[in-house]
Amino acid sequence: MAYQVLARKYRPQRFADVAGQDHVTVTLMNALTQQRIAHGYIFSGHRGIGKTTIARILACALNCRNPIGSEKRPTAEPCEVCESCLEIRAGNATDVIEIDAATNRGIDEIRELRDAARYRPSRDKYKIYILDEAHQITDAAFNALLKTLEEPPDHIVFMMATTQPEDIPQTVRSRCQHFNFHAVKLVDILGELRGIAQHEGVDADEAALNLLAEAGDGSMRDALSVMDQAIASAPVENGRARLDASQIRELMGTVANGTFERILIAINENRSAEVMTIANELMDAGNSPAQLARQAVRYLRSCVIAKITGLKADAEGEFIGSELLQISADEQRRAARTAALFSEEELTRFLQTMLRTFDELGYRQEQRFHFELGLLKLVHLRRLLPVEEVLSSLSGAAAPRSAAPAPQPRSAAPAPAAAPSKPAFSPFDQDKSRRYSGVEAGHNPAPVVSAPPVVSAPPVAAAAPVATPPPPPAPLVIPSLAAVATDPIPVPAPIPVPEPVPVTAPVAPIELAPAEPAPVEPPLVELAAEEPAPLAPVDPPQSPVILSEAEGPASLLPVPEPVAETPEPEAAATSPELAPLQAKAVDALAKASGQTSAADAIAESVWKVDAGTLTIQTQCSKTMLPMIVNPDAEKLVRAAVRDAGITKVVILPGVPNAAPKKPRAARAGSPEAKAKQHPMIQQAQRLFDAEIRNVIDLSEGN
C-alpha cells in the first residue's frame, strides 16, 4: 500500500476522536439520539480543524445500518463495521456525494445537483451532499439552490464546509444549522502529537513537540504536516527517528525566542550597538527580515499578554500558565521574564512599532534596512518618558513658585509701582471719564463729536518725585451735536504749555464739561479755554492749506489735491447700416408671445457684420442669455435678417467690465414704459436719484 501522510492516516473516524470540538460533537450526537436531523448544516472555522472530517462522520452516523442502542451500536457513534460505514470511509459510497465547490461552483453544476436530489437514495436512508469550500459557489448558483434548501425532500441532507461563512448569502445561512468550529488548543494538539509519535516509533522531546504544536497555529492538520516533514528530515538512531528543537527550527527557518529575549534585554539597557550586532548575525545566517519581524511580533505579543495576566517567572515549581498564551510553559516563563523589564505601555508601543515594520516590509525594496530601523525605534522608544511622569514633574517644580509670598512688615516702605503696560495718557480714558462723570452728576452728558484732536499733549515720563506737581490743565469744552451743526468753530487762543515736569503719580484724566449752546454762526466748531496758552508744536500739514475768511477767527482748511479726470469710455453702438435690421428684429420679438425680455435684450445689443456673419453682443450674462434669448427668439432674429444676405448669426453674452450702456427710450406700451409712468417709481427716482436697470414682465402670457 502507498504511504499515507499523517493527516490522512490519523484522520478521526468517530466523534470522540475529534480534538477540540466538543461543542459540535456533543450537539450532533444528541441530535442523532433524539432523531432531530436537520436538512442543512454549515460547518465553518479555521483551516485543518475537522470540518470535513465531522461531515463524513455525521454521514456515517446517518446512514449506519445498525440502529442506535443496538449491540453493535450502543451510542450515536457510527458502528464502523457495516457496509455503509466502510464505503463512506473509503469514499466510494453511492448515496454520499462529496463535491469540491471550488471547482463545481457554477449554476449549471448546481442545477444538476438539484435535479438529482429529487430521486431517492439507491440503498441508504439519506442522500447526503457534502460541499467543501462552499463559499466559492456563485450567488446565482446559491439562488438556484434556495428552493431546494427551503423545502427539501425528506431524504436529502446538505452539509457545507467553509472557512469564510460571511461569503455565503444570508438567505442560505438562515435555512441551515450553523456550527462555528474553534481553533484547536495547544494542549489538545500536543496530546495528539504525543500519541502519533508513539504509534510511529519516533523519539521526540517535549521542546520539539511544543515547536510542532506552535507551528500548527491552532490547526491540527498544519501541525501534522510539519511533523511529517520533520520525521522525514530527522536523524535515525537504532531504527527510530529522533526529533529535537534545533533541528525543527532549522527545518522551519525560525529563530529561537531566546534571541529575541537578548534583543529586548539590550533595548532595556540602551545598547543600540548590541541590538544591531544580533540583527546582523541573524540576517547573515540567512534569515529573512520579514520572517524575523513576524517572530518578533509574536514574541512581543506573548510578552504583552504575560504582563497583562501578571505571570511570574520566579516560582517555576508553582508556575501556572495562562489560557491566553498558547505556547509551552518554558516559553511562558521566558515571556514573563522579558515582560518584567518593561511597563505595559512600553510593551504596547513596542508591539505597535514592530507591527508597522512588518507591514512595511511587504512593499519595501531594502527589507534589511527597514527591519534594522524598526529595532532602533524600539531603543529610542525606551528613552521616552511617559506623559504622566512629565506632567507630575512639572507640577512638582511649579509648587514652590505658586507658594504665597512672605508678609511684609507694616513699617516697610511701599514697593515702587510697576511700569504700566499702556501709556498713561489715553483719549479713551478721557472719553470714559467724561461720560461717567456726567452720569454721576445727575444729568445727561453732552454728545461727543468724533473729530481729530487739534492739540496732543506729549507723553509724561516717570521720574523722581517733586514737591509740588503742576496744576491740571483747564477742561476742554466741546459743544453738543446740535450746536456743532449750526455754531462756528473758532480757533482757540494760544494756550501756554508749561515745561513737562516728571511725576511719580499717574496723570489725572482731563475732565470735559458740557458746553453751553453758542450763537448761530457759520458751521465751525469752537474750542474755548479759560486762559490763553501758546499752541504746542504741531506736525506740518501733509497738504497745502488756505485761510477761510469767515466771521470770527480765521481757520485752517485743507485744500484737496486735484484729481485727474478719467474720461468715460464711450459705449459701443450698432452701425447705422444695421440699425434697421436690429429694429426689425426687435419689432418681430415684441409682437411674438412671451418674447418681451428677448426684445429688450436685442434692443440693447450691439450688431456687427463680418464676412456674412452677424455678431450680436448682448448685455446679458452667460447664465441668463439662454433663458432670455431662447431658441424661438433666435429663429425670429434669423428670419428678420435673412433677406439682408447674412448667412450666420452669433449671439454672445455680455463682456465683464464693459463700457456702461447709454439710456434708451422705452417703446410705447412696453413694460419699461409702464414702469416709468408708475407714480411710486417716479417718486423713488426723485428721492433717491434712481434709474431703471431691468424690468421683468410677470403678467400672464410672458
XYZ file of C-alpha atoms in Angstrom:
702
model
C 0.000 0.000 0.000
C 1.255 3.529 -0.809
C 2.406 5.741 2.044
C -0.262 7.908 3.643
C 0.625 11.219 5.231
C -0.086 11.573 8.922
C -3.002 13.954 8.384
C -4.875 11.307 6.371
C -3.650 8.261 8.243
C -4.783 9.558 11.634
C -7.995 11.287 10.495
C -10.674 10.696 13.190
C -13.374 8.133 12.393
C -15.565 8.784 15.433
C -16.914 11.880 17.149
C -14.878 11.068 20.253
C -11.625 11.139 18.252
C -12.084 14.769 17.162
C -9.929 17.048 19.321
C -11.035 20.468 20.490
C -14.580 20.488 19.012
C -16.645 19.130 21.861
C -19.355 21.778 21.450
C -20.033 20.437 17.932
C -19.699 16.688 18.519
C -21.892 16.657 21.625
C -24.657 18.604 19.851
C -24.623 16.317 16.821
C -24.681 13.140 18.913
C -27.656 14.432 20.917
C -29.468 15.292 17.670
C -28.847 11.773 16.362
C -30.111 10.216 19.589
C -33.290 12.358 19.551
C -33.780 11.921 15.782
C -33.723 15.709 15.291
C -31.942 15.665 11.937
C -31.754 18.940 10.025
C -31.787 19.087 6.250
C -28.857 21.529 6.053
C -25.649 22.108 8.042
C -22.904 24.720 7.709
C -19.522 23.918 9.298
C -17.234 26.976 9.416
C -13.922 27.730 11.046
C -10.136 27.745 10.776
C -8.363 25.506 8.279
C -7.472 21.977 9.291
C -9.637 21.733 12.415
C -12.030 18.946 11.371
C -14.930 20.458 9.390
C -14.914 17.949 6.529
C -13.972 15.146 8.941
C -17.037 15.742 11.117
C -19.197 15.957 7.983
C -18.041 12.460 6.967
C -18.553 11.091 10.486
C -22.080 12.559 10.529
C -22.787 10.971 7.138
C -21.647 7.601 8.511
C -23.851 8.036 11.582
C -26.897 8.947 9.471
C -26.560 6.033 7.035
C -25.275 3.442 9.516
C -27.390 0.273 9.166
C -27.244 -0.582 12.863
C -29.805 1.339 14.955
C -28.726 3.413 17.928
C -28.851 1.361 21.165
C -28.183 -1.968 19.485
C -25.369 -4.299 20.495
C -23.114 -3.186 17.642
C -24.018 0.476 18.085
C -24.801 1.361 21.705
C -24.338 5.153 21.168
C -24.849 7.606 18.336
C -21.352 6.905 17.083
C -21.177 5.006 13.752
C -20.553 1.288 14.115
C -17.641 1.328 11.611
C -18.337 -2.291 10.623
C -21.409 -2.141 8.424
C -21.178 -1.888 4.664
C -22.349 1.752 4.578
C -19.757 2.887 7.132
C -16.965 1.125 5.286
C -17.975 2.574 1.916
C -18.265 6.114 3.276
C -14.845 5.807 4.943
C -13.355 4.560 1.668
C -15.023 7.414 -0.232
C -16.978 5.261 -2.729
C -20.491 5.401 -1.246
C -23.217 5.877 -3.824
C -25.529 7.992 -1.687
C -22.862 10.272 -0.123
C -21.671 12.719 -2.765
C -18.731 14.903 -1.831
C -18.345 17.888 -4.180
C -15.441 20.308 -4.423
C -17.373 23.572 -4.601
C -14.255 25.493 -5.583
C -14.329 23.643 -8.926
C -18.052 22.975 -9.353
C -19.214 26.445 -8.426
C -21.391 27.437 -11.382
C -25.115 27.499 -11.807
C -25.067 24.554 -14.246
C -23.475 22.214 -11.697
C -25.935 23.290 -9.005
C -28.859 22.706 -11.378
C -27.633 19.169 -11.978
C -27.336 18.677 -8.214
C -30.872 19.993 -7.722
C -32.282 17.684 -10.387
C -30.506 14.645 -8.951
C -31.717 15.484 -5.441
C -35.296 14.676 -6.436
C -34.534 10.935 -6.658
C -34.449 8.811 -3.547
C -31.195 7.194 -2.377
C -30.319 3.925 -4.051
C -29.667 1.952 -0.856
C -29.108 4.033 2.273
C -31.575 6.076 4.285
C -30.313 9.528 3.268
C -28.778 11.038 0.160
C -26.086 13.328 1.547
C -24.289 16.132 -0.310
C -21.026 17.418 1.234
C -19.993 20.747 -0.351
C -16.392 21.551 0.567
C -15.257 25.204 0.299
C -18.885 26.191 -0.133
C -18.116 29.928 -0.101
C -16.716 29.556 -3.634
C -20.192 28.906 -5.076
C -21.528 31.835 -7.064
C -24.539 33.869 -5.963
C -26.554 32.691 -8.954
C -25.836 29.073 -8.061
C -26.872 29.677 -4.447
C -30.102 31.253 -5.675
C -30.788 28.158 -7.749
C -30.363 26.068 -4.592
C -32.587 28.195 -2.346
C -35.883 26.460 -3.056
C -34.402 23.018 -2.534
C -32.867 24.146 0.785
C -36.148 25.671 1.934
C -38.379 22.709 1.116
C -36.083 19.708 0.537
C -37.230 16.111 0.196
C -37.148 14.141 3.426
C -34.260 12.028 2.165
C -31.811 14.896 1.413
C -29.187 16.333 3.795
C -26.807 19.131 2.741
C -23.503 19.705 4.566
C -21.415 22.754 3.638
C -17.874 23.252 4.945
C -16.276 26.693 4.581
C -13.567 28.906 6.016
C -15.453 32.117 5.076
C -19.091 31.825 6.182
C -19.681 35.529 5.596
C -19.405 34.886 1.836
C -22.401 32.551 1.936
C -25.649 34.503 1.360
C -27.731 35.160 4.425
C -30.726 33.525 2.758
C -28.784 30.265 2.635
C -27.413 30.544 6.167
C -30.863 31.146 7.592
C -32.055 27.815 6.153
C -29.241 25.749 7.722
C -27.853 24.994 11.147
C -24.554 26.807 11.534
C -21.714 25.309 13.612
C -18.695 27.523 14.235
C -15.554 25.443 14.870
C -12.880 26.646 17.279
C -9.138 26.684 16.771
C -7.585 23.636 18.431
C -5.832 24.476 21.687
C -2.124 23.891 22.125
C -2.722 21.284 24.826
C -5.003 19.241 22.548
C -2.509 19.381 19.680
C 0.304 18.310 21.997
C -1.731 15.319 23.182
C -2.403 14.211 19.612
C 1.250 14.633 18.607
C 2.471 12.559 21.535
C 0.133 9.719 20.644
C 1.110 9.804 16.971
C 4.828 9.866 17.849
C 4.395 6.717 19.926
C 2.458 4.960 17.158
C 5.046 5.908 14.569
C 8.006 4.956 16.750
C 9.534 8.420 16.838
C 11.598 9.745 19.743
C 10.669 13.406 20.303
C 11.487 15.559 23.298
C 8.961 17.959 24.802
C 10.584 21.060 23.281
C 10.328 19.583 19.785
C 6.672 18.682 20.239
C 5.960 22.189 21.562
C 7.556 23.701 18.464
C 5.450 21.461 16.226
C 2.272 22.381 18.119
C 3.075 26.111 17.943
C 3.784 25.777 14.222
C 0.261 24.429 13.756
C -1.182 27.763 14.994
C -4.462 26.155 16.049
C -4.665 23.800 13.062
C -4.260 20.094 13.676
C -3.606 19.386 10.015
C -0.828 22.002 9.816
C 0.869 20.548 12.895
C 0.711 17.030 11.450
C 2.103 18.238 8.103
C 5.097 19.880 9.829
C 5.602 16.762 11.956
C 5.564 14.567 8.855
C 8.236 16.780 7.297
C 10.313 16.807 10.498
C 10.246 12.999 10.774
C 11.452 12.715 7.187
C 14.418 15.002 7.878
C 15.270 13.704 11.368
C 18.349 11.574 12.030
C 17.715 7.885 12.717
C 19.164 6.236 15.825
C 18.652 2.495 16.372
C 15.989 2.457 13.692
C 13.948 5.253 15.274
C 13.763 8.845 14.096
C 14.731 11.420 16.681
C 13.257 14.930 16.774
C 14.882 17.808 18.642
C 14.104 21.529 18.807
C 17.169 22.832 16.947
C 16.573 20.510 14.005
C 12.921 21.608 13.756
C 13.855 25.313 13.923
C 16.355 24.833 11.142
C 13.737 22.979 9.117
C 11.113 25.704 9.554
C 13.605 28.564 9.183
C 12.761 30.118 12.535
C 14.874 31.586 15.332
C 14.826 30.625 18.985
C 12.875 33.016 21.199
C 15.974 33.299 23.378
C 17.436 35.529 20.648
C 14.551 37.977 20.909
C 14.922 37.895 24.671
C 18.544 39.021 24.237
C 17.416 41.826 21.916
C 14.885 43.144 24.417
C 17.422 42.946 27.256
C 19.801 45.071 25.157
C 16.962 47.503 24.444
C 16.256 47.757 28.165
C 19.926 48.567 28.806
C 20.008 51.124 25.946
C 22.706 49.277 23.965
C 21.966 50.034 20.327
C 25.221 48.514 19.097
C 24.397 45.113 20.612
C 20.922 45.185 19.046
C 22.432 45.856 15.617
C 25.017 43.108 16.149
C 22.380 40.490 16.946
C 20.299 41.556 13.947
C 23.349 41.304 11.702
C 24.097 37.777 12.940
C 20.527 36.680 12.280
C 20.425 38.001 8.716
C 23.907 36.757 7.895
C 22.669 33.290 8.853
C 20.148 33.536 6.000
C 17.013 34.522 7.934
C 14.518 36.679 6.091
C 13.779 40.123 7.593
C 10.053 39.513 7.095
C 10.250 36.193 8.972
C 12.259 37.807 11.777
C 9.739 40.641 12.049
C 6.895 38.122 12.197
C 8.588 36.221 15.024
C 9.375 39.459 16.854
C 5.706 40.439 16.687
C 4.620 37.061 18.067
C 7.163 37.220 20.892
C 6.168 40.782 21.815
C 2.543 39.722 21.845
C 3.415 36.951 24.288
C 5.231 39.497 26.473
C 2.234 41.837 26.454
C -0.136 39.019 27.462
C 2.280 37.877 30.168
C 2.396 41.434 31.519
C -1.379 41.812 31.446
C -2.095 38.468 33.114
C 0.617 39.022 35.722
C 2.675 35.889 35.044
C 5.612 35.433 37.419
C 8.813 33.761 36.302
C 10.380 33.233 39.743
C 8.500 30.311 41.280
C 8.977 27.800 38.483
C 7.786 24.943 40.635
C 4.373 26.546 41.152
C 4.137 28.214 37.761
C 0.600 28.485 36.410
C 0.275 29.346 32.751
C -2.353 31.457 31.034
C -5.028 30.315 28.609
C -4.357 33.452 26.575
C -0.847 32.211 25.754
C -0.955 29.135 23.527
C 2.764 28.399 23.998
C 4.704 25.972 26.132
C 5.342 26.528 29.831
C 9.046 27.261 29.185
C 8.160 29.915 26.624
C 5.632 31.433 29.019
C 8.348 31.751 31.655
C 10.642 33.382 29.094
C 7.916 35.873 28.133
C 7.278 36.616 31.815
C 10.989 37.356 32.391
C 11.059 39.756 29.476
C 7.810 41.435 30.452
C 9.175 42.180 33.914
C 11.732 44.564 32.344
C 9.155 46.923 30.830
C 5.850 48.524 31.622
C 2.628 47.605 29.880
C 2.638 50.887 27.927
C 6.188 50.306 26.685
C 5.438 46.784 25.533
C 2.335 48.037 23.740
C 4.383 50.676 21.918
C 6.997 48.048 21.012
C 4.312 45.766 19.570
C 2.737 48.599 17.589
C 6.108 49.636 16.142
C 7.021 46.089 15.078
C 3.575 45.547 13.550
C 4.070 48.674 11.442
C 7.553 47.495 10.480
C 6.218 44.072 9.470
C 3.546 45.717 7.293
C 6.113 47.979 5.606
C 8.434 45.104 4.747
C 5.878 43.762 2.276
C 6.387 46.618 -0.208
C 9.880 47.914 0.596
C 12.942 47.318 -1.544
C 15.598 47.171 1.181
C 13.920 44.974 3.767
C 17.038 44.637 5.908
C 17.373 48.385 6.388
C 13.760 48.769 7.431
C 13.988 45.883 9.878
C 17.090 47.410 11.475
C 15.332 50.760 11.613
C 12.407 49.127 13.413
C 14.759 47.710 16.059
C 16.402 51.113 16.532
C 12.979 52.648 17.049
C 12.467 50.251 19.966
C 15.678 51.560 21.547
C 14.516 55.153 21.081
C 11.079 54.398 22.495
C 12.746 53.120 25.643
C 14.269 56.585 26.142
C 10.883 58.336 26.087
C 9.241 59.420 29.314
C 5.532 58.824 29.935
C 3.335 61.887 29.736
C 2.137 61.334 33.306
C 5.713 61.438 34.602
C 6.465 64.647 32.715
C 3.310 66.329 33.977
C 3.932 65.232 37.546
C 7.499 66.586 37.413
C 6.269 69.895 36.025
C 3.608 70.213 38.726
C 6.169 69.415 41.409
C 8.571 72.055 40.104
C 5.822 74.679 39.932
C 4.744 74.160 43.528
C 7.449 76.384 45.153
C 6.702 79.180 42.685
C 2.993 79.113 43.482
C 3.557 79.411 47.239
C 2.260 82.573 48.937
C 4.890 85.330 49.417
C 6.130 86.154 52.880
C 4.193 89.020 54.537
C 5.977 92.410 54.538
C 6.275 94.442 57.793
C 3.938 97.394 58.017
C 6.755 99.885 58.657
C 8.498 98.967 55.446
C 8.339 101.400 52.555
C 5.888 100.503 49.839
C 7.363 98.843 46.814
C 7.569 101.003 43.697
C 4.723 100.520 41.288
C 5.489 98.552 38.168
C 5.638 100.413 34.924
C 2.255 100.460 33.224
C 1.917 98.311 30.135
C -0.074 101.052 28.368
C 0.564 104.800 28.053
C -0.608 106.982 30.930
C -2.423 109.346 28.560
C -5.298 107.773 26.619
C -8.110 109.629 24.850
C -10.402 106.686 25.517
C -9.936 107.073 29.265
C -10.810 110.751 28.961
C -13.924 109.949 26.984
C -14.963 107.324 29.537
C -14.390 109.656 32.497
C -16.318 112.443 30.799
C -19.336 110.238 30.136
C -19.331 108.630 33.565
C -18.823 111.963 35.384
C -21.914 113.345 33.659
C -23.981 110.381 34.740
C -22.794 110.616 38.352
C -23.597 114.353 38.441
C -27.223 113.581 37.730
C -27.569 114.951 34.204
C -27.131 113.563 30.744
C -23.721 114.261 29.261
C -23.484 116.130 26.012
C -22.960 114.060 22.881
C -19.387 113.666 21.806
C -18.235 114.727 18.372
C -15.707 112.302 16.915
C -13.188 114.747 15.477
C -9.392 114.510 15.390
C -7.765 116.386 18.292
C -6.125 119.668 17.415
C -3.574 119.659 20.237
C -1.933 116.496 21.526
C -0.138 116.555 24.843
C 3.310 114.949 24.931
C 3.662 111.762 26.973
C 4.839 112.246 30.558
C 7.772 110.089 31.620
C 8.134 108.741 35.139
C 10.944 110.278 37.144
C 11.887 111.309 40.661
C 9.112 112.797 42.820
C 8.809 116.611 43.149
C 7.411 118.743 45.895
C 4.577 120.489 44.044
C 3.032 118.999 40.915
C 1.832 121.447 38.240
C -1.824 122.442 38.175
C -4.024 120.294 35.911
C -4.899 121.754 32.514
C -8.184 123.548 32.079
C -11.096 121.407 30.879
C -11.865 121.450 27.182
C -15.404 122.467 26.321
C -16.935 120.636 23.344
C -20.375 121.730 22.192
C -23.196 119.315 21.620
C -24.021 117.743 18.273
C -26.880 120.219 17.693
C -24.592 123.177 18.333
C -21.926 121.766 16.038
C -24.404 121.676 13.187
C -25.086 125.421 13.449
C -22.294 127.015 15.531
C -18.907 128.131 14.277
C -15.719 126.501 15.443
C -13.353 129.362 16.264
C -9.703 128.601 16.648
C -8.762 128.744 20.351
C -6.356 131.291 21.660
C -2.827 130.078 22.248
C -2.631 128.115 25.467
C 0.692 128.241 27.301
C 2.066 124.780 27.830
C 4.422 124.544 30.825
C 7.603 122.566 30.703
C 6.927 118.854 31.374
C 7.700 118.017 34.963
C 8.259 114.301 35.749
C 5.888 112.981 38.386
C 5.509 109.581 40.010
C 1.744 109.582 40.287
C -0.247 108.858 37.117
C -1.645 111.849 35.266
C -5.231 112.567 36.222
C -7.723 112.289 33.355
C -8.886 115.552 31.804
C -12.429 116.464 32.760
C -14.605 117.535 29.862
C -17.580 119.652 30.904
C -20.636 120.114 28.704
C -20.663 123.379 26.795
C -23.423 125.940 26.572
C -25.016 126.453 23.159
C -23.264 129.206 21.180
C -24.975 131.785 18.966
C -25.812 130.773 15.440
C -22.750 131.290 13.252
C -21.345 129.655 10.108
C -20.683 125.902 10.617
C -17.490 125.984 12.619
C -16.524 124.208 15.850
C -15.320 126.362 18.708
C -12.843 125.138 21.315
C -12.807 127.582 24.259
C -10.280 127.775 27.083
C -10.240 129.847 30.261
C -6.745 131.230 29.830
C -4.821 131.768 26.618
C -1.880 129.495 26.137
C 0.655 129.075 23.372
C -0.008 126.344 20.880
C 2.000 123.162 21.161
C 4.162 122.233 18.182
C 2.055 120.580 15.546
C 3.335 118.395 12.743
C 3.414 120.198 9.414
C 0.329 119.535 7.307
C 0.566 116.935 4.630
C -1.266 119.098 2.099
C -1.380 122.867 1.393
C -3.904 124.870 3.449
C -5.769 128.136 2.920
C -7.318 130.577 5.318
C -11.088 130.887 5.179
C -12.161 134.433 5.982
C -15.485 133.882 7.712
C -16.841 135.726 10.679
C -14.686 135.075 13.661
C -11.057 133.977 13.803
C -9.505 132.500 10.696
C -9.436 128.707 10.480
C -7.125 126.369 8.626
C -8.819 124.360 5.891
C -7.075 121.656 3.822
C -7.014 122.133 0.108
C -7.961 118.965 -1.775
C -5.416 117.780 -4.264
C -6.522 117.916 -7.871
C -7.634 114.566 -9.217
C -7.154 113.795 -12.847
C -10.445 113.134 -14.503
C -10.675 109.912 -16.472
C -12.847 110.250 -19.489
C -15.669 107.746 -19.545
C -15.407 105.223 -22.341
C -17.980 105.641 -24.963
C -20.459 102.803 -25.233
C -20.309 100.827 -28.421
C -23.292 101.233 -30.736
C -24.736 99.467 -33.741
C -23.666 100.910 -37.068
C -26.312 102.940 -38.972
C -26.412 100.311 -41.727
C -27.512 97.589 -39.289
C -29.912 99.745 -37.242
C -32.929 98.957 -39.489
C -32.246 95.221 -39.210
C -31.970 95.490 -35.432
C -35.228 97.452 -35.255
C -36.919 94.850 -37.467
C -35.743 92.007 -35.203
C -36.829 93.858 -32.058
C -40.263 94.532 -33.575
C -40.662 90.841 -34.502
C -39.756 89.744 -30.981
C -42.081 92.330 -29.399
C -45.014 91.062 -31.432
C -44.303 87.419 -30.573
C -45.876 85.929 -27.448
C -43.550 85.620 -24.452
C -40.513 87.264 -26.149
C -40.677 90.673 -24.424
C -37.440 90.138 -22.463
C -35.693 88.887 -25.599
C -36.817 92.027 -27.471
C -35.316 94.220 -24.743
C -32.040 92.234 -24.811
C -31.751 92.501 -28.619
C -32.599 96.215 -28.500
C -29.724 96.845 -26.034
C -27.240 94.748 -28.017
C -24.534 95.829 -30.484
C -24.668 94.419 -34.025
C -21.637 93.832 -36.211
C -21.288 92.085 -39.572
C -18.075 90.481 -40.805
C -17.906 88.298 -43.970
C -21.585 87.422 -43.857
C -21.571 86.591 -40.118
C -23.731 88.735 -37.844
C -22.393 89.058 -34.294
C -24.897 90.276 -31.703
C -23.148 91.369 -28.468
C -25.806 91.416 -25.732
C -25.592 92.773 -22.189
C -26.899 89.535 -20.643
C -24.650 87.278 -18.575
C -23.569 83.880 -19.785
C -26.048 82.212 -17.408
C -29.048 84.405 -18.237
C -28.564 84.581 -22.017
C -30.024 81.078 -22.821
C -33.017 81.826 -20.593
C -33.812 85.243 -22.120
C -32.907 84.602 -25.779
C -34.299 81.101 -26.210
C -34.239 79.048 -29.436
C -37.597 80.522 -30.561
C -36.217 84.032 -30.186
C -33.122 83.070 -32.200
C -35.353 81.799 -35.032
C -37.211 85.107 -35.132
C -33.923 87.051 -35.277
C -32.616 84.878 -38.105
C -35.887 85.293 -40.014
C -35.668 89.080 -39.645
C -32.137 89.292 -41.119
C -32.486 86.540 -43.725
C -33.202 88.948 -46.597
C -30.046 91.006 -45.851
C -27.699 88.292 -47.129
C -26.499 87.225 -43.663
C -25.592 83.523 -43.543
C -24.732 83.072 -39.869
C -25.954 84.713 -36.639
C -23.898 84.527 -33.418
C -25.400 85.830 -30.160
C -22.777 86.492 -27.444
C -23.183 87.182 -23.711
C -22.051 90.404 -22.072
C -18.332 91.055 -21.564
C -17.161 91.764 -17.939
C -16.038 95.364 -17.269
C -17.735 96.508 -20.447
C -18.483 100.162 -21.000
C -21.759 101.354 -19.442
C -24.656 101.340 -21.794
C -26.402 104.552 -22.747
C -30.011 105.026 -21.673
C -32.503 104.379 -24.426
C -36.072 105.445 -24.933
C -38.649 102.891 -23.910
C -41.077 101.649 -26.515
C -44.646 102.737 -26.165
C -46.668 100.154 -24.311
C -43.634 98.141 -23.194
C -43.289 97.055 -19.536
C -40.408 99.502 -19.117
C -42.568 102.399 -20.314
C -45.347 101.370 -17.943
C -42.866 101.198 -15.086
C -41.566 104.711 -15.770
C -45.124 106.053 -15.658
C -45.891 104.479 -12.285
C -46.131 107.158 -9.520
C -44.196 105.069 -6.993
C -41.320 104.577 -9.424
C -41.248 108.285 -10.265
C -41.174 109.222 -6.567
C -38.308 106.781 -5.949
C -36.368 108.334 -8.826
C -36.839 111.785 -7.353
C -35.919 110.840 -3.784
C -33.005 108.505 -4.433
C -31.858 109.602 -7.887
C -32.552 106.033 -9.025
C -32.628 104.608 -12.503
C -34.379 101.608 -14.018
C -31.883 98.912 -14.943
C -34.079 95.942 -15.788
C -37.816 95.264 -15.991
C -39.240 91.737 -15.863
C -42.834 91.327 -17.016
C -44.613 88.759 -14.801
C -48.031 89.162 -16.366
C -49.804 86.172 -17.903
C -48.533 85.085 -21.280
C -44.978 86.340 -20.683
